[in-house]
Each structure stands twice: as structure tokens, then as C-alpha cells.
Tab-separated table of C-alpha atoms and ligand atoms in Angstrom:
chain	number	residue	atom	x	y	z
Y	1	MET	CA	-28.942	10.212	-22.633
Y	2	TYR	CA	-27.646	6.816	-21.440
Y	3	LYS	CA	-24.393	7.516	-23.278
Y	4	LEU	CA	-24.037	10.792	-21.365
Y	5	ILE	CA	-24.278	8.897	-18.084
Y	6	ASP	CA	-21.644	6.414	-19.310
Y	7	LYS	CA	-19.448	9.377	-20.220
Y	8	LEU	CA	-19.967	10.975	-16.797
Y	9	GLU	CA	-19.124	7.696	-15.084
Y	10	LYS	CA	-15.874	7.504	-17.055
Y	11	ASP	CA	-14.747	11.159	-17.106
Y	12	HIS	CA	-16.466	12.571	-13.955
Y	13	VAL	CA	-17.431	15.694	-15.837
Y	14	LEU	CA	-19.834	16.832	-18.566
Y	15	SER	CA	-20.363	20.170	-20.253
Y	16	LYS	CA	-23.051	22.438	-18.867
Y	17	GLU	CA	-25.248	21.708	-21.909
Y	18	GLU	CA	-24.871	17.956	-21.373
Y	19	TYR	CA	-25.809	18.193	-17.690
Y	20	LYS	CA	-28.756	20.357	-18.655
Y	21	LYS	CA	-29.960	17.814	-21.223
Y	22	LEU	CA	-29.962	15.094	-18.547
Y	23	ILE	CA	-31.657	17.271	-15.926
Y	24	SER	CA	-34.412	18.482	-18.203
Y	25	GLY	CA	-35.116	15.131	-19.858
Y	26	PHE	CA	-34.673	12.399	-17.235
Y	27	ASP	CA	-37.293	9.727	-16.491
Y	28	SER	CA	-37.463	6.805	-14.094
Y	29	ASP	CA	-35.584	4.408	-16.413
Y	30	LEU	CA	-32.701	6.830	-16.838
Y	31	SER	CA	-32.712	7.470	-13.068
Y	32	GLY	CA	-32.464	3.724	-12.407
Y	33	TYR	CA	-29.512	3.528	-14.797
Y	34	LEU	CA	-27.803	6.488	-13.119
Y	35	PHE	CA	-28.405	5.227	-9.572
Y	36	GLU	CA	-26.831	1.855	-10.267
Y	37	LYS	CA	-23.669	3.538	-11.519
Y	38	ALA	CA	-23.729	6.007	-8.618
Y	39	ARG	CA	-24.002	3.124	-6.119
Y	40	ASN	CA	-21.141	1.244	-7.781
Y	41	THR	CA	-18.986	4.360	-7.545
Y	42	ARG	CA	-19.788	4.949	-3.862
Y	43	HIS	CA	-19.105	1.259	-3.100
Y	44	ARG	CA	-15.603	1.632	-4.577
Y	45	PHE	CA	-14.716	4.261	-1.959
Y	46	TYR	CA	-16.998	3.615	0.995
Y	47	GLY	CA	-18.362	0.085	0.523
Y	48	LYS	CA	-21.759	-0.319	2.133
Y	49	ASP	CA	-20.877	1.849	5.121
Y	50	VAL	CA	-23.159	4.705	6.060
Y	51	TYR	CA	-21.526	7.428	8.137
Y	52	ILE	CA	-23.604	9.078	10.843
Y	53	ARG	CA	-23.248	12.667	12.035
Y	54	GLY	CA	-24.754	13.788	15.319
Y	55	LEU	CA	-26.498	17.051	14.540
Y	56	ILE	CA	-26.727	19.557	17.395
Y	57	GLU	CA	-28.922	22.513	16.453
Y	58	PHE	CA	-27.639	24.772	19.182
Y	59	THR	CA	-29.299	28.108	18.377
Y	60	ASN	CA	-32.175	29.258	16.196
Y	61	TYR	CA	-31.431	32.958	16.630
Y	62	CYS	CA	-30.370	34.335	13.263
Y	63	LYS	CA	-29.477	37.822	12.098
Y	64	ASN	CA	-30.229	36.949	8.472
Y	65	ASP	CA	-33.531	37.157	6.665
Y	66	CYS	CA	-33.230	34.488	3.937
Y	67	LEU	CA	-36.579	34.364	2.193
Y	68	TYR	CA	-36.958	30.562	2.339
Y	69	CYS	CA	-35.908	29.880	5.922
Y	70	GLY	CA	-38.205	29.335	8.899
Y	71	ILE	CA	-35.677	30.754	11.384
Y	72	ARG	CA	-35.133	33.996	9.405
Y	73	CYS	CA	-34.987	37.013	11.723
Y	74	GLY	CA	-38.180	38.386	10.165
Y	75	ASN	CA	-40.220	35.437	11.433
Y	76	LYS	CA	-41.680	36.874	14.609
Y	77	ASN	CA	-43.591	33.625	15.288
Y	78	ALA	CA	-40.422	31.567	15.741
Y	79	GLN	CA	-39.781	30.748	19.401
Y	80	ARG	CA	-36.099	31.419	19.857
Y	81	TYR	CA	-33.695	29.302	21.921
Y	82	ARG	CA	-30.004	28.819	22.538
Y	83	LEU	CA	-28.348	25.812	24.151
Y	84	THR	CA	-25.775	26.432	26.872
Y	85	LYS	CA	-22.292	24.991	26.690
Y	86	ASP	CA	-23.375	22.358	29.234
Y	87	ASP	CA	-26.421	21.447	27.111
Y	88	ILE	CA	-24.148	21.007	24.080
Y	89	LEU	CA	-21.721	18.847	26.039
Y	90	LEU	CA	-24.598	16.660	27.248
Y	91	CYS	CA	-25.652	16.130	23.616
Y	92	CYS	CA	-22.077	15.080	22.778
Y	93	LYS	CA	-21.965	12.692	25.752
Y	94	GLU	CA	-25.175	11.015	24.715
Y	95	GLY	CA	-24.055	10.972	21.077
Y	96	TYR	CA	-20.707	9.406	21.944
Y	97	GLU	CA	-22.434	6.639	23.892
Y	98	LEU	CA	-24.671	6.013	20.872
Y	99	GLY	CA	-21.636	5.530	18.601
Y	100	PHE	CA	-21.358	8.959	16.999
Y	101	ARG	CA	-17.790	10.005	16.149
Y	102	THR	CA	-18.715	13.218	14.355
Y	103	PHE	CA	-20.641	16.051	15.963
Y	104	VAL	CA	-22.107	18.850	13.877
Y	105	LEU	CA	-22.758	22.172	15.588
Y	106	GLN	CA	-25.305	23.967	13.458
Y	107	GLY	CA	-27.129	27.192	14.102
Y	108	GLY	CA	-28.455	30.434	12.788
Y	109	GLU	CA	-26.007	33.332	12.601
Y	110	ASP	CA	-26.304	34.235	16.270
Y	111	PRO	CA	-24.044	37.087	17.480
Y	112	TYR	CA	-24.308	35.775	21.066
Y	113	PHE	CA	-21.885	33.012	20.074
Y	114	THR	CA	-18.791	35.203	19.795
Y	115	ASP	CA	-15.486	33.732	18.634
Y	116	GLU	CA	-14.450	33.483	22.260
Y	117	ARG	CA	-17.534	31.473	23.243
Y	118	MET	CA	-17.250	29.259	20.142
Y	119	THR	CA	-13.549	28.505	20.527
Y	120	ASP	CA	-14.134	27.610	24.170
Y	121	ILE	CA	-16.889	25.141	23.182
Y	122	ILE	CA	-14.786	23.699	20.336
Y	123	ARG	CA	-11.735	23.213	22.579
Y	124	THR	CA	-13.769	21.466	25.256
Y	125	ILE	CA	-15.479	19.095	22.815
Y	126	LYS	CA	-12.177	18.226	21.149
Y	127	SER	CA	-10.413	17.620	24.458
Y	128	ASP	CA	-13.290	15.532	25.859
Y	129	TYR	CA	-13.664	13.535	22.614
Y	130	PRO	CA	-10.274	13.506	20.878
Y	131	ASP	CA	-11.314	10.615	18.637
Y	132	CYS	CA	-14.255	12.571	17.201
Y	133	ALA	CA	-14.466	14.980	14.301
Y	134	LEU	CA	-16.177	18.294	14.835
Y	135	THR	CA	-18.106	19.963	12.033
Y	136	LEU	CA	-19.310	23.544	12.237
Y	137	SER	CA	-22.195	25.068	10.326
Y	138	LEU	CA	-22.464	28.635	11.591
Y	139	GLY	CA	-22.789	30.603	8.382
Y	140	GLU	CA	-20.577	33.403	7.093
Y	141	LYS	CA	-17.683	34.588	9.255
Y	142	GLU	CA	-14.508	36.592	8.869
Y	143	HIS	CA	-11.290	34.764	7.993
Y	144	GLU	CA	-9.942	35.320	11.535
Y	145	SER	CA	-12.965	33.577	13.052
Y	146	TYR	CA	-12.766	30.574	10.718
Y	147	LYS	CA	-9.049	30.341	11.470
Y	148	ALA	CA	-9.595	30.602	15.241
Y	149	PHE	CA	-12.201	27.802	15.128
Y	150	PHE	CA	-9.855	25.638	13.053
Y	151	ASP	CA	-6.950	26.269	15.415
Y	152	ALA	CA	-9.232	25.367	18.335
Y	153	GLY	CA	-9.766	21.957	16.717
Y	154	ALA	CA	-12.743	22.133	14.328
Y	155	ASP	CA	-12.238	19.718	11.435
Y	156	ARG	CA	-14.991	20.439	8.940
Y	157	TYR	CA	-17.309	23.275	7.919
Y	158	LEU	CA	-20.662	23.128	6.146
Y	159	LEU	CA	-21.786	26.234	4.293
Y	160	ARG	CA	-24.343	25.683	1.588
Y	161	HIS	CA	-23.882	28.169	-1.233
Y	162	GLU	CA	-27.666	27.698	-1.908
Y	163	THR	CA	-27.348	28.310	-5.660
Y	164	ALA	CA	-24.482	28.607	-8.128
Y	165	ASN	CA	-26.197	31.448	-9.978
Y	166	PRO	CA	-25.636	34.929	-8.438
Y	167	ALA	CA	-28.846	36.326	-10.007
Y	168	HIS	CA	-30.831	33.425	-8.531
Y	169	TYR	CA	-29.117	33.981	-5.172
Y	170	SER	CA	-30.428	37.538	-5.095
Y	171	LYS	CA	-34.003	36.257	-5.496
Y	172	LEU	CA	-33.631	33.987	-2.453
Y	173	HIS	CA	-31.882	36.441	-0.148
Y	174	PRO	CA	-32.215	40.037	1.044
Y	175	PRO	CA	-29.965	42.599	-0.702
Y	176	GLU	CA	-27.438	42.731	2.146
Y	177	LEU	CA	-26.414	39.108	1.508
Y	178	SER	CA	-24.044	38.517	-1.379
Y	179	TRP	CA	-23.374	35.376	-3.415
Y	180	GLN	CA	-19.765	36.404	-3.948
Y	181	ARG	CA	-19.163	36.757	-0.234
Y	182	ARG	CA	-20.670	33.337	0.444
Y	183	VAL	CA	-18.503	31.695	-2.211
Y	184	ASN	CA	-15.425	33.555	-0.951
Y	185	CYS	CA	-16.121	32.044	2.476
Y	186	LEU	CA	-16.032	28.551	0.940
Y	187	TYR	CA	-12.666	29.166	-0.721
Y	188	ASP	CA	-11.383	30.710	2.502
Y	189	LEU	CA	-12.437	27.651	4.517
Y	190	LYS	CA	-10.701	25.386	2.022
Y	191	ALA	CA	-7.492	27.415	2.178
Y	192	ILE	CA	-7.489	27.249	5.988
Y	193	GLY	CA	-7.558	23.451	5.804
Y	194	TYR	CA	-11.115	22.455	6.702
Y	195	GLN	CA	-12.888	19.564	5.018
Y	196	VAL	CA	-15.491	21.760	3.345
Y	197	GLY	CA	-19.118	21.133	2.518
Y	198	CYS	CA	-21.212	23.284	0.217
Y	199	GLY	CA	-24.713	22.587	-1.069
Y	200	PHE	CA	-27.995	23.827	-2.427
Y	201	MET	CA	-31.734	23.335	-2.354
Y	202	VAL	CA	-33.380	21.476	-5.203
Y	203	GLY	CA	-36.544	23.100	-6.534
Y	204	SER	CA	-36.091	26.428	-4.774
Y	205	PRO	CA	-38.252	29.231	-6.202
Y	206	TYR	CA	-37.075	30.532	-9.613
Y	207	GLN	CA	-34.568	27.677	-10.074
Y	208	THR	CA	-34.160	26.442	-13.663
Y	209	ALA	CA	-32.552	23.370	-15.271
Y	210	ASP	CA	-29.796	25.733	-16.383
Y	211	ASP	CA	-29.148	26.658	-12.726
Y	212	LEU	CA	-28.975	22.997	-11.724
Y	213	ALA	CA	-26.520	22.264	-14.536
Y	214	GLN	CA	-24.466	25.218	-13.279
Y	215	GLU	CA	-24.457	23.595	-9.808
Y	216	LEU	CA	-22.499	20.646	-11.173
Y	217	ILE	CA	-20.008	22.926	-12.934
Y	218	PHE	CA	-19.609	24.889	-9.695
Y	219	LEU	CA	-19.058	21.698	-7.666
Y	220	LYS	CA	-16.418	20.495	-10.088
Y	221	GLU	CA	-14.560	23.802	-9.727
Y	222	LEU	CA	-14.778	24.062	-5.936
Y	223	ASP	CA	-14.113	20.337	-5.432
Y	224	PRO	CA	-15.524	20.193	-1.878
Y	225	GLN	CA	-15.237	17.166	0.402
Y	226	MET	CA	-18.975	17.224	1.223
Y	227	VAL	CA	-22.115	18.312	-0.625
Y	228	GLY	CA	-25.420	18.741	1.212
Y	229	ILE	CA	-28.494	18.937	-0.959
Y	230	GLY	CA	-32.175	18.576	-0.192
Y	231	PRO	CA	-35.488	19.640	-1.645
Y	232	PHE	CA	-36.735	23.144	-0.908
Y	233	ILE	CA	-39.814	22.864	1.335
Y	234	ALA	CA	-42.000	25.895	2.027
Y	235	HIS	CA	-42.325	27.270	5.549
Y	236	HIS	CA	-45.692	28.869	6.350
Y	237	ASP	CA	-44.159	31.948	8.047
Y	238	THR	CA	-41.879	32.985	5.179
Y	239	PRO	CA	-42.416	34.979	1.969
Y	240	PHE	CA	-42.155	31.658	0.078
Y	241	ARG	CA	-45.084	30.116	1.985
Y	242	ASN	CA	-47.044	29.410	-1.211
Y	243	GLU	CA	-44.158	28.123	-3.311
Y	244	LYS	CA	-44.068	24.528	-4.516
Y	245	SER	CA	-41.598	22.144	-2.866
Y	246	GLY	CA	-38.751	20.513	-4.767
Y	247	THR	CA	-39.475	16.949	-5.875
Y	248	MET	CA	-37.931	13.782	-4.557
Y	249	GLU	CA	-37.259	12.503	-8.088
Y	250	LEU	CA	-35.183	15.527	-9.079
Y	251	THR	CA	-33.328	15.570	-5.737
Y	252	LEU	CA	-32.397	11.897	-6.166
Y	253	PHE	CA	-31.339	12.467	-9.759
Y	254	MET	CA	-29.067	15.331	-8.624
Y	255	LEU	CA	-27.572	13.085	-5.908
Y	256	GLY	CA	-26.703	10.490	-8.567
Y	257	LEU	CA	-25.127	13.128	-10.830
Y	258	ILE	CA	-23.107	14.546	-7.928
Y	259	ARG	CA	-21.811	11.082	-7.024
Y	260	LEU	CA	-20.530	10.516	-10.557
Y	261	THR	CA	-19.102	14.051	-10.792
Y	262	LEU	CA	-17.241	13.903	-7.449
Y	263	PRO	CA	-16.826	10.142	-6.946
Y	264	ASP	CA	-15.460	10.163	-3.378
Y	265	VAL	CA	-17.503	13.070	-2.017
Y	266	LEU	CA	-19.320	12.744	1.324
Y	267	LEU	CA	-22.969	13.006	0.357
Y	268	PRO	CA	-25.741	13.117	2.966
Y	269	SER	CA	-29.195	11.754	2.426
Y	270	THR	CA	-30.878	14.666	4.165
Y	271	THR	CA	-33.728	15.129	6.623
Y	272	ALA	CA	-35.523	17.279	4.016
Y	273	LEU	CA	-35.519	14.280	1.674
Y	274	GLY	CA	-37.013	12.187	4.488
Y	275	THR	CA	-39.612	14.903	5.019
Y	276	ILE	CA	-41.014	14.889	1.475
Y	277	HIS	CA	-41.204	11.080	1.305
Y	278	PRO	CA	-41.345	8.467	4.094
Y	279	LEU	CA	-38.542	6.486	2.417
Y	280	GLY	CA	-36.668	9.533	1.126
Y	281	ARG	CA	-33.478	8.887	3.083
Y	282	GLU	CA	-33.288	5.228	2.016
Y	283	LYS	CA	-33.821	6.262	-1.598
Y	284	GLY	CA	-31.092	8.892	-1.211
Y	285	ILE	CA	-28.608	6.214	-0.142
Y	286	LEU	CA	-29.678	4.054	-3.072
Y	287	ALA	CA	-29.066	7.019	-5.396
Y	288	GLY	CA	-25.428	7.309	-4.246
Y	289	ALA	CA	-25.465	9.128	-0.879
Y	290	ASN	CA	-23.335	7.753	1.983
Y	291	VAL	CA	-24.075	9.894	5.065
Y	292	VAL	CA	-27.086	10.443	7.345
Y	293	MET	CA	-27.408	13.082	10.037
Y	294	PRO	CA	-29.611	12.045	12.954
Y	295	ASN	CA	-30.538	14.707	15.459
Y	296	LEU	CA	-28.860	14.920	18.869
Y	297	SER	CA	-30.545	18.150	19.984
Y	298	PRO	CA	-32.688	17.946	23.132
Y	299	VAL	CA	-36.291	17.050	22.213
Y	300	SER	CA	-37.459	20.173	24.069
Y	301	VAL	CA	-36.001	22.436	21.326
Y	302	ARG	CA	-36.428	20.263	18.243
Y	303	LYS	CA	-39.686	21.794	17.051
Y	304	LYS	CA	-38.187	25.253	17.348
Y	305	TYR	CA	-35.489	24.571	14.753
Y	306	MET	CA	-38.161	24.479	12.073
Y	307	LEU	CA	-36.483	25.478	8.816
Y	308	TYR	CA	-39.453	24.249	6.765
Y	309	ASP	CA	-42.910	22.786	7.448
Y	310	ASN	CA	-43.430	19.210	8.697
Y	311	LYS	CA	-39.752	18.541	9.436
Y	312	ILE	CA	-39.443	14.920	10.596
Y	313	CYS	CA	-37.896	13.506	13.786
Y	314	THR	CA	-38.828	16.517	15.916
Y	315	GLY	CA	-40.355	14.356	18.668
Y	316	ASP	CA	-37.847	11.502	18.864
Y	317	GLU	CA	-35.072	11.078	21.393
Y	318	ALA	CA	-31.538	10.882	19.986
Y	319	ALA	CA	-31.362	7.140	20.658
Y	320	GLU	CA	-34.633	6.554	18.774
Y	321	CYS	CA	-33.368	8.533	15.762
Y	322	ARG	CA	-30.072	6.673	15.802
Y	323	TYR	CA	-31.623	3.192	15.918
Y	324	CYS	CA	-34.450	4.075	13.556
Y	325	LEU	CA	-31.897	5.100	10.933
Y	326	GLN	CA	-29.803	2.012	11.588
Y	327	THR	CA	-32.863	-0.193	10.936
Y	328	ARG	CA	-33.754	1.797	7.830
Y	329	MET	CA	-30.232	1.433	6.445
Y	330	LYS	CA	-30.163	-2.300	7.237
Y	331	SER	CA	-33.441	-2.752	5.367
Y	332	ILE	CA	-31.705	-1.657	2.150
Y	333	GLY	CA	-28.481	-3.610	2.784
Y	334	TYR	CA	-26.301	-0.843	4.240
Y	335	ASN	CA	-24.571	-0.547	7.642
Y	336	VAL	CA	-24.356	2.415	9.975
Y	337	VAL	CA	-20.761	2.474	11.255
Y	338	THR	CA	-19.072	3.912	14.339
Y	339	SER	CA	-16.385	6.001	12.682
Y	340	ARG	CA	-15.335	9.616	12.181
Y	341	GLY	CA	-16.267	9.021	8.566
Y	342	ASP	CA	-13.675	11.265	7.000
Y	343	HIS	CA	-13.547	12.034	3.314
Y	344	PHE	CA	-11.655	9.303	1.426
Y	345	GLN	CA	-8.677	11.500	0.456
Y	346	SER	CA	-8.549	13.296	3.824
Y	347	SER	CA	-8.580	10.016	5.733
Y	348	LYS	CA	-5.722	8.768	3.544
Y	349	ARG	CA	-3.831	11.948	4.459
Y	350	LEU	CA	-4.708	11.532	8.153
Y	351	ARG	CA	-3.501	7.921	8.086
Y	352	SER	CA	-0.247	8.840	6.377
Y	353	SER	CA	0.404	11.789	8.705
Y	354	LYS	CA	-0.225	9.463	11.685
Y	355	GLN	CA	2.198	6.978	10.139
Y	356	SER	CA	4.818	9.666	9.623
Y	357	VAL	CA	4.363	10.844	13.233
Y	358	GLN	CA	4.841	7.217	14.277
Y	359	SER	CA	7.898	6.732	12.097
Y	360	ILE	CA	9.418	9.991	13.391
Y	361	ALA	CA	8.764	8.728	16.948
Y	362	THR	CA	10.364	5.370	16.112
Y	363	ALA	CA	13.329	7.074	14.479
Y	364	GLU	CA	13.741	9.323	17.525
Y	365	LYS	CA	13.670	6.273	19.822
Y	366	LEU	CA	16.289	4.545	17.682
Y	367	THR	CA	18.589	7.554	17.851
Y	368	ASP	CA	18.101	8.057	21.607
F	1	SAM	N1	-26.736	29.453	9.403
F	1	SAM	C1	-26.024	28.386	8.797
F	1	SAM	C2	-25.834	28.651	7.316
F	1	SAM	O1	-26.313	29.661	6.833
F	1	SAM	O2	-25.160	27.871	6.665
F	1	SAM	C3	-26.632	27.017	9.022
F	1	SAM	C4	-28.101	26.919	9.228
F	1	SAM	S1	-29.075	27.055	7.753
F	1	SAM	C5	-30.674	27.188	8.420
F	1	SAM	C6	-28.986	25.416	7.106
F	1	SAM	C7	-29.567	25.170	5.741
F	1	SAM	O3	-30.979	24.914	5.822
F	1	SAM	C8	-29.485	26.263	4.718
F	1	SAM	O4	-28.210	26.304	4.157
F	1	SAM	C9	-30.594	25.901	3.717
F	1	SAM	O5	-30.075	25.285	2.554
F	1	SAM	C10	-31.479	24.935	4.502
F	1	SAM	N2	-32.877	25.419	4.506
F	1	SAM	C11	-33.334	26.549	5.066
F	1	SAM	N3	-34.646	26.719	4.781
F	1	SAM	C12	-35.016	25.671	4.015
F	1	SAM	C13	-36.247	25.298	3.385
F	1	SAM	N4	-37.325	26.056	3.467
F	1	SAM	N5	-36.267	24.145	2.674
F	1	SAM	C14	-35.161	23.368	2.586
F	1	SAM	N6	-33.979	23.685	3.137
F	1	SAM	C15	-33.898	24.827	3.840
């Protein structure tokens, strides 16, 4: 097993059977071995920096009925809300002052937010905060919508594929949702030019070690810039109310494997990980993650964006969340930084395109 981790560290890929062997047979010693290598790999690209993303959960209306999710349309007990454009801009203002240089607009699939409304919000945020990156997480859209958002200035898009196994997908979702469509959206987003994030829940109902091994094969094929994973946690108003949650140990082990499989990927240590263990987010960073996503939504709506039971940080002001995470990261020897926190390759491209713009400008001046 240790040899397999050495091989993964060297080649950044294993066969599905090899991944499966690790996932079904790991223990705490093997995890420790993996995490050290995962940390070394992340240090090569990102040092001890931790990137922060200001999460704005701007609507909990959703037309979908995913069986695991607390804001599914079938949950009649959810109190629905939508932020106005002004509310969203206030969140950005506060976030900017707190040192955030990436904002993430996340919501249910809410038809109120038409392409016109979204592009207007995107344009305003990007013109008010030109030095910030804007990430969207709005679910499945048509190509034209993704393209319009990108043209309006959105930089990144998060769309968890939830599982790499189509048969498993159909056990987590109603029949009208299709795995193929979701995956097509990810390839579409990539082709448009977004920095793309996919992801899945660890320990979701019916998931097997074979499925988790398939996740790593899927990630290698898609080659996304970001991967968001967290444990599945039951929500009391969903059909999965009595299902067991995913474990912290397996989630951390998957984070370590992802880091060695996609060495420079942006990998968040998620709120769900912090929900199943008080030190979950710190442990996620120590397993190879390099991003945290504090909440910038107004406290008045936080409890309403309840995807799963006992979600943490629902009562804290944005500033408290920001400084709490900074202290937590410091306690394990890492530093929260004020930066857009682009993907390693994308930031190299951004730097070189800026340089070429500068050299074109210089050349134009010289020829004037
Ligand atoms: N509507 C957008 C989408 O579909 O991508 C973004 C919002 S969606 C609620 C964000 C993510 O929350 C999902 O992709 C899912 O992985 C996660 N999530 C939902 N319910 C969860 C649960 N019970 N436990 C853990 N994660 C959950």
C-alpha cells in the first residue's frame, strides 16, 4: 500500500484497481504517510498560503429535488429567500474590506435569476472590484447562459458532478436529472474558458469503494482546476434523513489522493468537513487542501441555506468567520492570504498575458 502511494506521488495516476485497494484498506498510519506527501506536493505549488473565497449564498429557491439536499424543492419546511442585487453588492463590499479577492455566488437553481439579471450582477461586481475573481455556482445552464456569464466577466464555475458513476447518480437524484447532462455542462464550461470546479460527496448513500476509485479516474480525465469534496451529512427534511454521514477519515484520505492525482489543483477544506468534526477544516488543510470558503452571506439568511443538519458558522458575522479561520490556519502553521488565489497554471497564463499586453503597449509606444 505504501508503494502505491509512492507510485501515485511520482506518476500522479493509478489504475482504478490500485485506487480501490487504497480506499478500501487504508488505516491511520497509511493516511499519515499519504498526508505528508500531499502536503509536500501542495507546498511546491502554493507554499503555506491558504486562499479564501467569500461565499455569498444568494438564493435558496431551487427547482431541483435532489434527494440529499436540504433546499430541494420538495422540502416544504425550508424558508425561502433571495438576496437583492444591493444585498449582494453589500456582501462584496464587506468582503473586499476583509481582504477577500474572490467572491463566490452560490445558489439553488432559481429561475428568478434570469441570464439578464445574472449578467447585470456579474458586470457590476466585476466593474466595482476589477482586481477580484468571481466564481459562480448556479447549477446546470444552457451553453448560451454560461457563455453570457463568462463574457460578462465571471472567471470560475463550480459544479459538483456529485458522483462519477451514472447508476449511483440516479439513486441520488430524481429521474429528470441526468448524469450525462451534468458532465456535459462541465466540459462545456471548460471549453468556454472558465476555471472549472467539479466535486462529490464522500459517503453519500449507496456509494462504494469502487465508486470512489472511479472518482479519481474521472478527475484525471476532466482535469479540473478545482475539486470540492465534503462528507455527505443527512438533512432531517429529506428522503435521506436516516442515512449515515460520510466519515472525516475517508474524506481526508480522498483529499490526500486528489492532491497527489492533480498536484496543483485548488482544493477546499469544506464547511461540511468542519461540521462533522470541530477541527475538520484544519485537518483538511493538513491532508493537502489549500482553500477555505468563509461565509459572507448576511447572518439573517444563513440558517435558511441549510443543505444538511448542524451546518456550522450560521450565526457568525462575516468578519468573525474570516478571523476565526485565519486563527485556525495560523494554529497549524498556514497563512490566509489576500489574493485572487488563481489556479497555478491559470495564474501563470494570466501573468504571461499581462506581460504580453505590457510588451505590446511598450512596443506601440516605441513605434509611436
Ligand atoms: N445549485 C448549485 C449546484 O447544483 O451546483 C449549487 C448549490 S448545491 C446546494 C451545492 C452543493 O451542496 C451540492 O453540489 C452538494 O454536493 C452539496 N450538498 C447538498 N446537500 C448536501 C448534504 N446533505 N451533505 C453534504 N453536501 C451536500
